[in-house]
């Protein structure tokens, strides 16, 4: 291969570029990213960065002096791929011919209809989003967070720490029921009440009111929540529209094999935009977690450089963490399909416990709240067993 292009200059893209060099690729390497920034870390955007505890320089993903001998095209969107010419089309009309392409375009935050264009209404995905939200939170006042998932909960926690009056609205009966199941989702979300943050569940949002700036969130049950700032945390969708019509099969992201290869030869996909086949469960899964975006590029790059001859290992159970109200939440595995969940250590009421999810008696997932050591032991055990 003489030219490899990585599309998406964030965690998965940088990890892929590093893997390419680590695995001996010494040809031309082009990294294309539509944000103007060098790769930066997103998890702190809802935590330490939003709180003002760290600055932008602290978000850098590259190490001091790191040089991957790559051409960086930043502030440049990839607009398509021509499989005939094997050329990436760029938004400015130029193209980059590439023998190999790593698709690492991540995901973008969903906005509520009517939310765009109203000052004070935010989503949180990028550094620019975080800068804007941080400026609004610094004004204090009332924050309404729409969506009680991890990002919504972290923003609520950070805003509480900054002294804002915070309400979280969640359409489902329990926040986090998807990733954690209803029982544990309910347990984790008690953290809001512990800190005087109002959590309204089982009610949808009808709309936002305000003229130039948001003034209130209108709920479907008729209630009206006055708001100075609103954060919409209702999930993300994979950034894959640019691949429409080029032959890459898309299905909730880029559909990939167990090694990241796509339906088009010489193209692999990694990170939040990629839906990899899980050979143990026999399904495709798109996982939106930091650790997968960091680790999976090794296997995808091996597949790319070997033309698919490299054998991918058994996938590790997905892992994520979340920090809320000074509590570390960690989760590994898949809760869907579990038929029991038991607290093995500690007490939920103490906000320090470890719970194990089992299917037919076999552990399939583990949840820890302020139990990092025990959690790490269980996570290793989970990785060692095919679950
Ligand atoms: C606020 C926040 C907090 C988080 N906290 C946690 C946490 O605590 N724990 C955890 O496990 N995970 C967390 N995550 C998730 C984690 O950050 C993501 O899983 C990770 O960033 C995914 O990396 P990625 O490179 O696949 O995608 P992204 O980081 O989304 O990067 C994709 C890049 O590609 C660019 N791009 C998109 N389309 C194009 C195009 N056509 N051309 C060129 N470039 C393009 C995007 O602009 C972006 O820069 C958090 C995410 C956010 C947003």
Short mmCIF file of C-alpha atoms and ligand atoms in Angstrom, two decimals:
data_model
loop_
_atom_site.label_atom_id
_atom_site.label_comp_id
_atom_site.label_asym_id
_atom_site.label_seq_id
_atom_site.Cartn_x
_atom_site.Cartn_y
_atom_site.Cartn_z
CA UNK A 1 0.00 0.00 0.00
CA UNK A 2 1.37 3.37 -0.97
CA UNK A 3 -1.25 5.68 0.48
CA UNK A 4 -3.55 5.16 3.44
CA UNK A 5 -6.08 7.84 4.37
CA UNK A 6 -7.69 8.05 7.79
CA UNK A 7 -10.98 9.95 7.79
CA UNK A 8 -11.78 11.42 11.20
CA UNK A 9 -9.03 13.01 13.29
CA UNK A 10 -10.17 12.05 16.76
CA UNK A 11 -9.54 9.13 19.11
CA UNK A 12 -10.23 6.26 16.69
CA UNK A 13 -8.51 8.02 13.77
CA UNK A 14 -5.40 8.89 15.78
CA UNK A 15 -5.30 5.35 17.22
CA UNK A 16 -5.49 3.95 13.69
CA UNK A 17 -2.70 6.24 12.48
CA UNK A 18 -0.56 5.10 15.41
CA UNK A 19 -1.40 1.44 14.71
CA UNK A 20 -0.40 1.86 11.06
CA UNK A 21 3.07 3.10 12.00
CA UNK A 22 3.40 0.57 14.84
CA UNK A 23 2.56 -2.26 12.46
CA UNK A 24 5.26 -1.15 10.02
CA UNK A 25 3.33 0.82 7.41
CA UNK A 26 5.83 3.37 6.07
CA UNK A 27 3.93 4.79 3.10
CA UNK A 28 2.03 8.06 2.71
CA UNK A 29 -0.44 8.67 5.53
CA UNK A 30 -3.12 11.32 5.18
CA UNK A 31 -5.41 12.20 8.11
CA UNK A 32 -8.57 14.13 7.20
CA UNK A 33 -10.67 15.75 9.91
CA UNK A 34 -13.52 18.22 9.58
CA UNK A 35 -12.87 19.92 12.91
CA UNK A 36 -10.11 22.52 12.89
CA UNK A 37 -8.50 21.05 16.02
CA UNK A 38 -5.73 18.51 16.52
CA UNK A 39 -7.13 15.30 18.09
CA UNK A 40 -8.54 15.94 21.56
CA UNK A 41 -10.20 13.87 24.23
CA UNK A 42 -13.99 14.07 24.57
CA UNK A 43 -14.77 12.54 28.01
CA UNK A 44 -13.50 15.60 29.92
CA UNK A 45 -15.84 17.85 27.89
CA UNK A 46 -18.75 16.96 30.16
CA UNK A 47 -16.61 16.68 33.30
CA UNK A 48 -13.37 18.52 34.20
CA UNK A 49 -13.28 20.80 31.16
CA UNK A 50 -16.91 21.86 31.56
CA UNK A 51 -16.27 22.47 35.25
CA UNK A 52 -13.34 24.74 34.38
CA UNK A 53 -10.90 22.47 36.24
CA UNK A 54 -8.73 21.87 33.15
CA UNK A 55 -8.01 23.83 30.00
CA UNK A 56 -7.91 23.07 26.29
CA UNK A 57 -4.23 22.10 26.29
CA UNK A 58 -5.07 19.31 28.76
CA UNK A 59 -7.39 17.69 26.21
CA UNK A 60 -4.66 16.90 23.67
CA UNK A 61 -4.54 13.24 22.65
CA UNK A 62 -1.14 13.45 20.99
CA UNK A 63 1.90 13.19 23.22
CA UNK A 64 4.51 15.94 23.26
CA UNK A 65 6.69 15.70 20.18
CA UNK A 66 4.71 12.82 18.67
CA UNK A 67 5.21 12.76 14.90
CA UNK A 68 3.43 10.12 12.87
CA UNK A 69 4.85 11.45 9.61
CA UNK A 70 1.31 12.15 8.44
CA UNK A 71 -0.25 14.86 6.30
CA UNK A 72 -3.00 16.43 8.37
CA UNK A 73 -5.91 17.95 6.46
CA UNK A 74 -7.85 19.59 9.27
CA UNK A 75 -10.98 21.69 8.88
CA UNK A 76 -11.67 19.56 5.81
CA UNK A 77 -14.69 17.28 5.40
CA UNK A 78 -14.57 14.10 3.37
CA UNK A 79 -17.61 14.33 1.11
CA UNK A 80 -17.55 10.94 -0.58
CA UNK A 81 -15.56 7.97 -1.80
CA UNK A 82 -15.24 6.88 -5.41
CA UNK A 83 -14.53 3.13 -5.37
CA UNK A 84 -13.58 3.11 -9.07
CA UNK A 85 -10.76 5.66 -8.67
CA UNK A 86 -10.22 4.72 -5.04
CA UNK A 87 -10.42 8.41 -4.31
CA UNK A 88 -11.75 10.29 -1.32
CA UNK A 89 -13.60 13.38 -2.41
CA UNK A 90 -13.04 16.40 -0.19
CA UNK A 91 -15.56 19.16 0.48
CA UNK A 92 -13.37 21.71 -1.33
CA UNK A 93 -13.45 19.68 -4.56
CA UNK A 94 -10.02 18.12 -4.20
CA UNK A 95 -9.56 14.38 -3.93
CA UNK A 96 -7.09 12.05 -2.26
CA UNK A 97 -6.38 8.71 -3.92
CA UNK A 98 -5.81 6.00 -1.35
CA UNK A 99 -5.15 2.27 -1.51
CA UNK A 100 -6.43 1.92 2.04
CA UNK A 101 -8.97 3.96 3.96
CA UNK A 102 -9.75 3.93 7.67
CA UNK A 103 -13.22 5.36 8.32
CA UNK A 104 -13.24 6.95 11.79
CA UNK A 105 -15.87 9.67 11.50
CA UNK A 106 -17.53 9.02 14.85
CA UNK A 107 -20.97 10.27 15.70
CA UNK A 108 -22.80 13.55 16.02
CA UNK A 109 -25.17 14.64 18.78
CA UNK A 110 -28.88 14.60 18.01
CA UNK A 111 -30.76 17.88 18.41
CA UNK A 112 -34.46 18.31 19.18
CA UNK A 113 -36.57 19.72 16.36
CA UNK A 114 -36.74 23.48 16.89
CA UNK A 115 -33.63 23.54 19.07
CA UNK A 116 -31.28 24.84 16.40
CA UNK A 117 -31.09 28.58 16.24
CA UNK A 118 -32.39 29.27 19.75
CA UNK A 119 -29.63 30.74 21.94
CA UNK A 120 -29.01 28.85 25.16
CA UNK A 121 -29.83 25.44 23.67
CA UNK A 122 -26.84 23.13 23.44
CA UNK A 123 -25.73 19.68 22.48
CA UNK A 124 -22.36 18.42 23.66
CA UNK A 125 -20.07 16.53 21.35
CA UNK A 126 -17.23 18.80 20.32
CA UNK A 127 -14.77 21.17 21.91
CA UNK A 128 -16.65 24.06 20.32
CA UNK A 129 -19.89 22.77 21.89
CA UNK A 130 -18.18 22.56 25.28
CA UNK A 131 -16.76 26.08 25.01
CA UNK A 132 -20.21 27.47 24.27
CA UNK A 133 -21.91 25.50 27.04
CA UNK A 134 -19.22 26.42 29.55
CA UNK A 135 -19.79 30.10 28.81
CA UNK A 136 -23.55 29.75 29.39
CA UNK A 137 -23.15 27.73 32.59
CA UNK A 138 -20.83 30.43 33.93
CA UNK A 139 -23.87 32.74 33.94
CA UNK A 140 -25.59 30.46 36.48
CA UNK A 141 -29.37 30.21 36.67
CA UNK A 142 -31.63 27.32 35.71
CA UNK A 143 -30.42 24.44 33.58
CA UNK A 144 -32.76 21.86 32.07
CA UNK A 145 -31.10 18.74 30.72
CA UNK A 146 -33.20 16.78 28.24
CA UNK A 147 -32.17 13.14 28.39
CA UNK A 148 -30.91 11.30 31.47
CA UNK A 149 -28.23 9.21 29.72
CA UNK A 150 -24.56 9.38 30.63
CA UNK A 151 -23.75 12.68 28.97
CA UNK A 152 -26.92 14.32 30.31
CA UNK A 153 -26.19 13.00 33.80
CA UNK A 154 -22.58 14.19 33.69
CA UNK A 155 -23.61 17.67 32.54
CA UNK A 156 -26.21 17.78 35.34
CA UNK A 157 -23.56 16.75 37.86
CA UNK A 158 -21.04 19.34 36.63
CA UNK A 159 -23.66 22.10 36.54
CA UNK A 160 -24.75 21.19 40.07
CA UNK A 161 -21.10 21.57 41.11
CA UNK A 162 -21.09 25.03 39.52
CA UNK A 163 -24.10 26.02 41.59
CA UNK A 164 -26.85 25.94 38.97
CA UNK A 165 -30.42 24.90 39.63
CA UNK A 166 -30.70 21.69 37.61
CA UNK A 167 -33.60 19.59 36.30
CA UNK A 168 -33.18 16.45 34.21
CA UNK A 169 -36.07 15.28 32.02
CA UNK A 170 -36.10 11.67 30.86
CA UNK A 171 -38.79 10.22 28.58
CA UNK A 172 -38.24 6.61 29.73
CA UNK A 173 -39.50 5.41 33.12
CA UNK A 174 -35.86 5.06 34.25
CA UNK A 175 -32.70 6.71 32.94
CA UNK A 176 -29.93 4.42 31.69
CA UNK A 177 -32.33 1.47 31.35
CA UNK A 178 -30.78 0.68 27.95
CA UNK A 179 -27.17 0.16 29.01
CA UNK A 180 -27.73 -0.84 32.67
CA UNK A 181 -31.21 -2.36 32.74
CA UNK A 182 -34.11 -0.79 34.63
CA UNK A 183 -33.14 -1.91 38.12
CA UNK A 184 -29.57 -0.63 38.06
CA UNK A 185 -30.46 2.36 35.90
CA UNK A 186 -32.81 3.38 38.70
CA UNK A 187 -30.13 2.85 41.33
CA UNK A 188 -27.51 4.92 39.50
CA UNK A 189 -29.92 7.75 38.79
CA UNK A 190 -30.63 8.21 42.52
CA UNK A 191 -27.38 10.18 42.48
CA UNK A 192 -29.35 13.12 41.08
CA UNK A 193 -31.76 13.21 44.01
CA UNK A 194 -28.87 12.85 46.48
CA UNK A 195 -27.67 16.23 45.27
CA UNK A 196 -30.96 18.05 44.97
CA UNK A 197 -31.11 17.74 41.18
CA UNK A 198 -34.71 17.18 40.06
CA UNK A 199 -35.22 14.12 37.86
CA UNK A 200 -38.52 13.93 35.96
CA UNK A 201 -39.01 10.52 34.34
CA UNK A 202 -41.62 9.09 32.01
CA UNK A 203 -42.48 12.40 30.41
CA UNK A 204 -41.56 13.58 26.93
CA UNK A 205 -40.62 17.05 25.78
CA UNK A 206 -43.18 18.80 23.59
CA UNK A 207 -41.02 21.74 22.63
CA UNK A 208 -38.95 24.70 23.65
CA UNK A 209 -40.23 28.21 24.12
CA UNK A 210 -38.42 31.50 23.70
CA UNK A 211 -37.85 33.98 20.93
CA UNK A 212 -34.15 34.73 20.46
CA UNK A 213 -33.13 32.81 23.57
CA UNK A 214 -34.67 29.77 25.19
CA UNK A 215 -36.99 30.56 28.08
CA UNK A 216 -38.62 27.26 28.96
CA UNK A 217 -38.96 23.57 28.17
CA UNK A 218 -42.55 22.48 27.55
CA UNK A 219 -43.41 18.95 28.64
CA UNK A 220 -45.99 16.68 27.05
CA UNK A 221 -47.97 16.53 30.31
CA UNK A 222 -48.48 20.32 30.15
CA UNK A 223 -45.80 21.35 32.59
CA UNK A 224 -43.48 24.23 31.71
CA UNK A 225 -39.93 24.27 33.08
CA UNK A 226 -38.37 27.75 33.03
CA UNK A 227 -34.81 27.53 31.74
CA UNK A 228 -31.87 29.85 31.14
CA UNK A 229 -29.87 27.09 29.50
CA UNK A 230 -30.95 23.77 27.97
CA UNK A 231 -28.76 20.79 27.15
CA UNK A 232 -30.15 18.22 24.75
CA UNK A 233 -28.58 14.85 25.53
CA UNK A 234 -30.70 12.47 23.50
CA UNK A 235 -28.01 10.37 21.88
CA UNK A 236 -25.87 10.49 18.80
CA UNK A 237 -26.05 9.23 15.25
CA UNK A 238 -23.10 7.88 13.29
CA UNK A 239 -21.49 10.29 10.79
CA UNK A 240 -21.71 8.10 7.71
CA UNK A 241 -23.92 10.05 5.26
CA UNK A 242 -20.79 10.97 3.31
CA UNK A 243 -20.47 7.31 2.32
CA UNK A 244 -23.96 7.06 0.80
CA UNK A 245 -23.92 5.40 -2.59
CA UNK A 246 -20.26 4.36 -2.62
CA UNK A 247 -20.91 0.67 -2.01
CA UNK A 248 -20.06 0.60 1.68
CA UNK A 249 -22.94 -1.16 3.45
CA UNK A 250 -24.44 1.06 6.13
CA UNK A 251 -26.74 -0.19 8.86
CA UNK A 252 -26.67 1.84 12.05
CA UNK A 253 -23.15 2.93 11.08
CA UNK A 254 -20.66 1.21 8.82
CA UNK A 255 -21.37 -2.52 8.81
CA UNK A 256 -18.12 -4.37 9.47
CA UNK A 257 -16.83 -7.87 9.97
CA UNK A 258 -15.22 -9.00 13.21
CA UNK A 259 -11.97 -7.32 12.12
CA UNK A 260 -13.38 -3.95 11.04
CA UNK A 261 -13.37 -4.67 7.30
CA UNK A 262 -16.28 -3.14 5.40
CA UNK A 263 -18.09 -4.40 2.31
CA UNK A 264 -15.55 -2.55 0.11
CA UNK A 265 -12.07 -3.98 -0.07
CA UNK A 266 -9.35 -1.80 1.39
CA UNK A 267 -11.80 0.10 3.61
CA UNK A 268 -12.06 -0.52 7.34
CA UNK A 269 -14.09 1.35 9.95
CA UNK A 270 -13.40 1.97 13.64
CA UNK A 271 -14.80 3.83 16.63
CA UNK A 272 -18.29 5.23 17.16
CA UNK A 273 -19.21 5.14 13.45
CA UNK A 274 -18.54 1.40 13.08
CA UNK A 275 -20.86 -1.52 13.73
CA UNK A 276 -18.60 -4.56 14.12
CA UNK A 277 -19.75 -8.14 13.96
CA UNK A 278 -19.57 -9.84 17.34
CA UNK A 279 -18.87 -13.50 16.54
CA UNK A 280 -19.73 -14.64 20.06
CA UNK A 281 -23.22 -13.12 20.09
CA UNK A 282 -23.75 -13.44 16.32
CA UNK A 283 -24.89 -9.83 15.97
CA UNK A 284 -23.49 -6.49 14.81
CA UNK A 285 -22.94 -3.92 17.52
CA UNK A 286 -22.08 -0.25 17.30
CA UNK A 287 -20.39 0.70 20.55
CA UNK A 288 -19.93 4.34 21.49
CA UNK A 289 -17.23 4.08 24.13
CA UNK A 290 -13.76 5.51 24.48
CA UNK A 291 -12.00 2.18 25.07
CA UNK A 292 -13.33 0.57 21.90
CA UNK A 293 -12.30 3.59 19.82
CA UNK A 294 -8.83 3.36 21.37
CA UNK A 295 -8.28 -0.40 21.14
CA UNK A 296 -10.06 -1.68 18.05
CA UNK A 297 -8.00 0.18 15.44
CA UNK A 298 -5.14 -2.31 16.06
CA UNK A 299 -7.24 -5.17 14.69
CA UNK A 300 -8.69 -3.10 11.84
CA UNK A 301 -5.27 -1.92 10.74
CA UNK A 302 -3.92 -5.49 10.87
CA UNK A 303 -6.83 -6.54 8.66
CA UNK A 304 -6.22 -3.63 6.27
CA UNK A 305 -2.49 -4.23 5.91
CA UNK A 306 -2.86 -8.02 5.57
CA UNK A 307 -5.84 -7.88 3.21
CA UNK A 308 -7.90 -9.73 5.80
CA UNK A 309 -5.40 -12.50 6.50
CA UNK A 310 -4.81 -11.39 10.11
CA UNK A 311 -6.96 -13.24 12.62
CA UNK A 312 -8.88 -10.90 14.91
CA UNK A 313 -8.92 -11.94 18.55
CA UNK A 314 -12.12 -12.63 20.44
CA UNK A 315 -13.71 -9.22 21.11
CA UNK A 316 -13.34 -7.91 24.62
CA UNK A 317 -16.58 -6.99 26.39
CA UNK A 318 -17.33 -3.30 25.82
CA UNK A 319 -16.33 -1.08 28.72
CA UNK A 320 -17.22 2.45 29.72
CA UNK A 321 -16.97 4.68 32.73
CA UNK A 322 -18.85 7.75 33.84
CA UNK A 323 -18.12 10.25 36.61
CA UNK A 324 -21.12 11.81 38.31
CA UNK A 325 -21.29 13.75 41.58
CA UNK A 326 -17.86 12.49 42.60
CA UNK A 327 -18.85 8.86 42.04
CA UNK A 328 -17.13 6.65 39.46
CA UNK A 329 -19.50 4.34 37.58
CA UNK A 330 -17.96 1.54 35.51
CA UNK A 331 -19.69 -0.99 33.33
CA UNK A 332 -18.44 -3.84 31.15
CA UNK A 333 -20.33 -6.39 29.06
CA UNK A 334 -23.89 -6.49 27.77
CA UNK A 335 -26.85 -6.22 30.12
CA UNK A 336 -29.40 -7.15 27.43
CA UNK A 337 -30.26 -10.81 27.75
CA UNK A 338 -29.21 -11.04 31.39
CA UNK A 339 -31.81 -12.88 33.47
CA UNK A 340 -30.53 -11.82 36.88
CA UNK A 341 -28.55 -9.07 38.50
CA UNK A 342 -27.16 -9.39 41.99
CA UNK A 343 -25.23 -7.04 44.22
CA UNK A 344 -22.05 -8.95 45.14
CA UNK A 345 -20.31 -6.34 47.26
CA UNK A 346 -21.29 -3.14 49.06
CA UNK A 347 -24.68 -1.50 49.15
CA UNK A 348 -26.49 0.63 46.56
CA UNK A 349 -27.67 2.89 49.40
CA UNK A 350 -24.02 3.65 50.20
CA UNK A 351 -23.40 4.51 46.52
CA UNK A 352 -20.58 1.98 46.61
CA UNK A 353 -21.32 -1.49 45.26
CA UNK A 354 -20.57 -4.04 42.60
CA UNK A 355 -23.36 -5.84 40.74
CA UNK A 356 -23.04 -8.81 38.40
CA UNK A 357 -25.46 -9.54 35.57
CA UNK A 358 -25.88 -13.21 34.67
CA UNK A 359 -27.55 -15.22 31.96
CA UNK A 360 -28.30 -18.83 32.91
CA UNK A 361 -25.85 -18.43 35.76
CA UNK A 362 -22.97 -17.09 33.63
CA UNK A 363 -21.72 -13.54 34.19
CA UNK A 364 -22.40 -11.37 31.13
CA UNK A 365 -21.87 -7.90 32.55
CA UNK A 366 -20.59 -6.12 35.62
CA UNK A 367 -21.43 -2.72 37.10
CA UNK A 368 -19.35 -0.95 39.69
CA UNK A 369 -20.10 2.20 41.63
CA UNK A 370 -17.02 3.47 43.44
CA UNK A 371 -15.54 -0.05 43.39
CA UNK A 372 -12.62 0.33 40.95
CA UNK A 373 -10.43 -2.53 42.22
CA UNK A 374 -13.16 -5.13 42.43
CA UNK A 375 -14.57 -3.95 39.13
CA UNK A 376 -11.22 -4.41 37.41
CA UNK A 377 -11.02 -7.99 38.72
CA UNK A 378 -14.50 -8.80 37.42
CA UNK A 379 -13.85 -7.10 34.11
CA UNK A 380 -10.76 -9.28 33.57
CA UNK A 381 -12.77 -12.36 34.46
CA UNK A 382 -15.45 -11.36 31.98
CA UNK A 383 -12.83 -10.86 29.25
CA UNK A 384 -11.37 -14.29 29.93
CA UNK A 385 -14.70 -16.06 29.51
CA UNK A 386 -16.62 -16.09 26.24
CA UNK A 387 -19.86 -14.55 27.38
C1 LIG B 1 -19.06 14.78 26.17
C2 LIG B 1 -18.63 13.35 26.01
C3 LIG B 1 -18.26 12.61 27.13
C4 LIG B 1 -17.87 11.28 27.00
N1 LIG B 1 -17.53 10.58 28.12
C5 LIG B 1 -17.18 9.28 28.01
C6 LIG B 1 -16.84 8.53 29.16
O1 LIG B 1 -16.84 9.04 30.27
N2 LIG B 1 -16.51 7.23 28.98
C7 LIG B 1 -16.49 6.62 27.75
O2 LIG B 1 -16.22 5.41 27.65
N3 LIG B 1 -16.81 7.31 26.64
C8 LIG B 1 -17.14 8.63 26.74
N4 LIG B 1 -17.46 9.34 25.62
C9 LIG B 1 -17.44 8.66 24.31
C10 LIG B 1 -16.07 8.75 23.63
O3 LIG B 1 -15.55 10.03 23.72
C11 LIG B 1 -16.25 8.32 22.17
O4 LIG B 1 -16.58 6.95 22.19
C12 LIG B 1 -15.01 8.57 21.33
O5 LIG B 1 -14.73 9.94 21.23
C13 LIG B 1 -15.21 7.98 19.93
O6 LIG B 1 -14.11 8.30 19.14
P1 LIG B 1 -14.22 8.34 17.55
O7 LIG B 1 -12.87 8.77 17.10
O8 LIG B 1 -14.79 7.07 17.05
O9 LIG B 1 -15.31 9.44 17.20
P2 LIG B 1 -15.33 11.03 17.49
O10 LIG B 1 -14.57 11.30 18.75
O11 LIG B 1 -16.73 11.41 17.35
O12 LIG B 1 -14.48 11.61 16.27
C14 LIG B 1 -14.87 11.55 14.94
C15 LIG B 1 -14.23 12.72 14.22
O13 LIG B 1 -14.51 12.61 12.82
C16 LIG B 1 -14.94 13.88 12.34
N5 LIG B 1 -15.75 13.71 11.14
C17 LIG B 1 -17.06 13.35 11.03
N6 LIG B 1 -17.44 13.30 9.73
C18 LIG B 1 -16.34 13.64 9.00
C19 LIG B 1 -16.11 13.75 7.60
N7 LIG B 1 -17.06 13.49 6.69
N8 LIG B 1 -14.87 14.13 7.20
C20 LIG B 1 -13.87 14.37 8.09
N9 LIG B 1 -14.05 14.28 9.43
C21 LIG B 1 -15.27 13.90 9.88
C22 LIG B 1 -15.72 14.44 13.52
O14 LIG B 1 -15.91 15.83 13.43
C23 LIG B 1 -14.80 14.05 14.67
O15 LIG B 1 -13.77 15.00 14.84
C24 LIG B 1 -17.86 10.67 25.72
C25 LIG B 1 -18.25 11.41 24.60
C26 LIG B 1 -18.62 12.74 24.73
C27 LIG B 1 -19.04 13.53 23.51
#
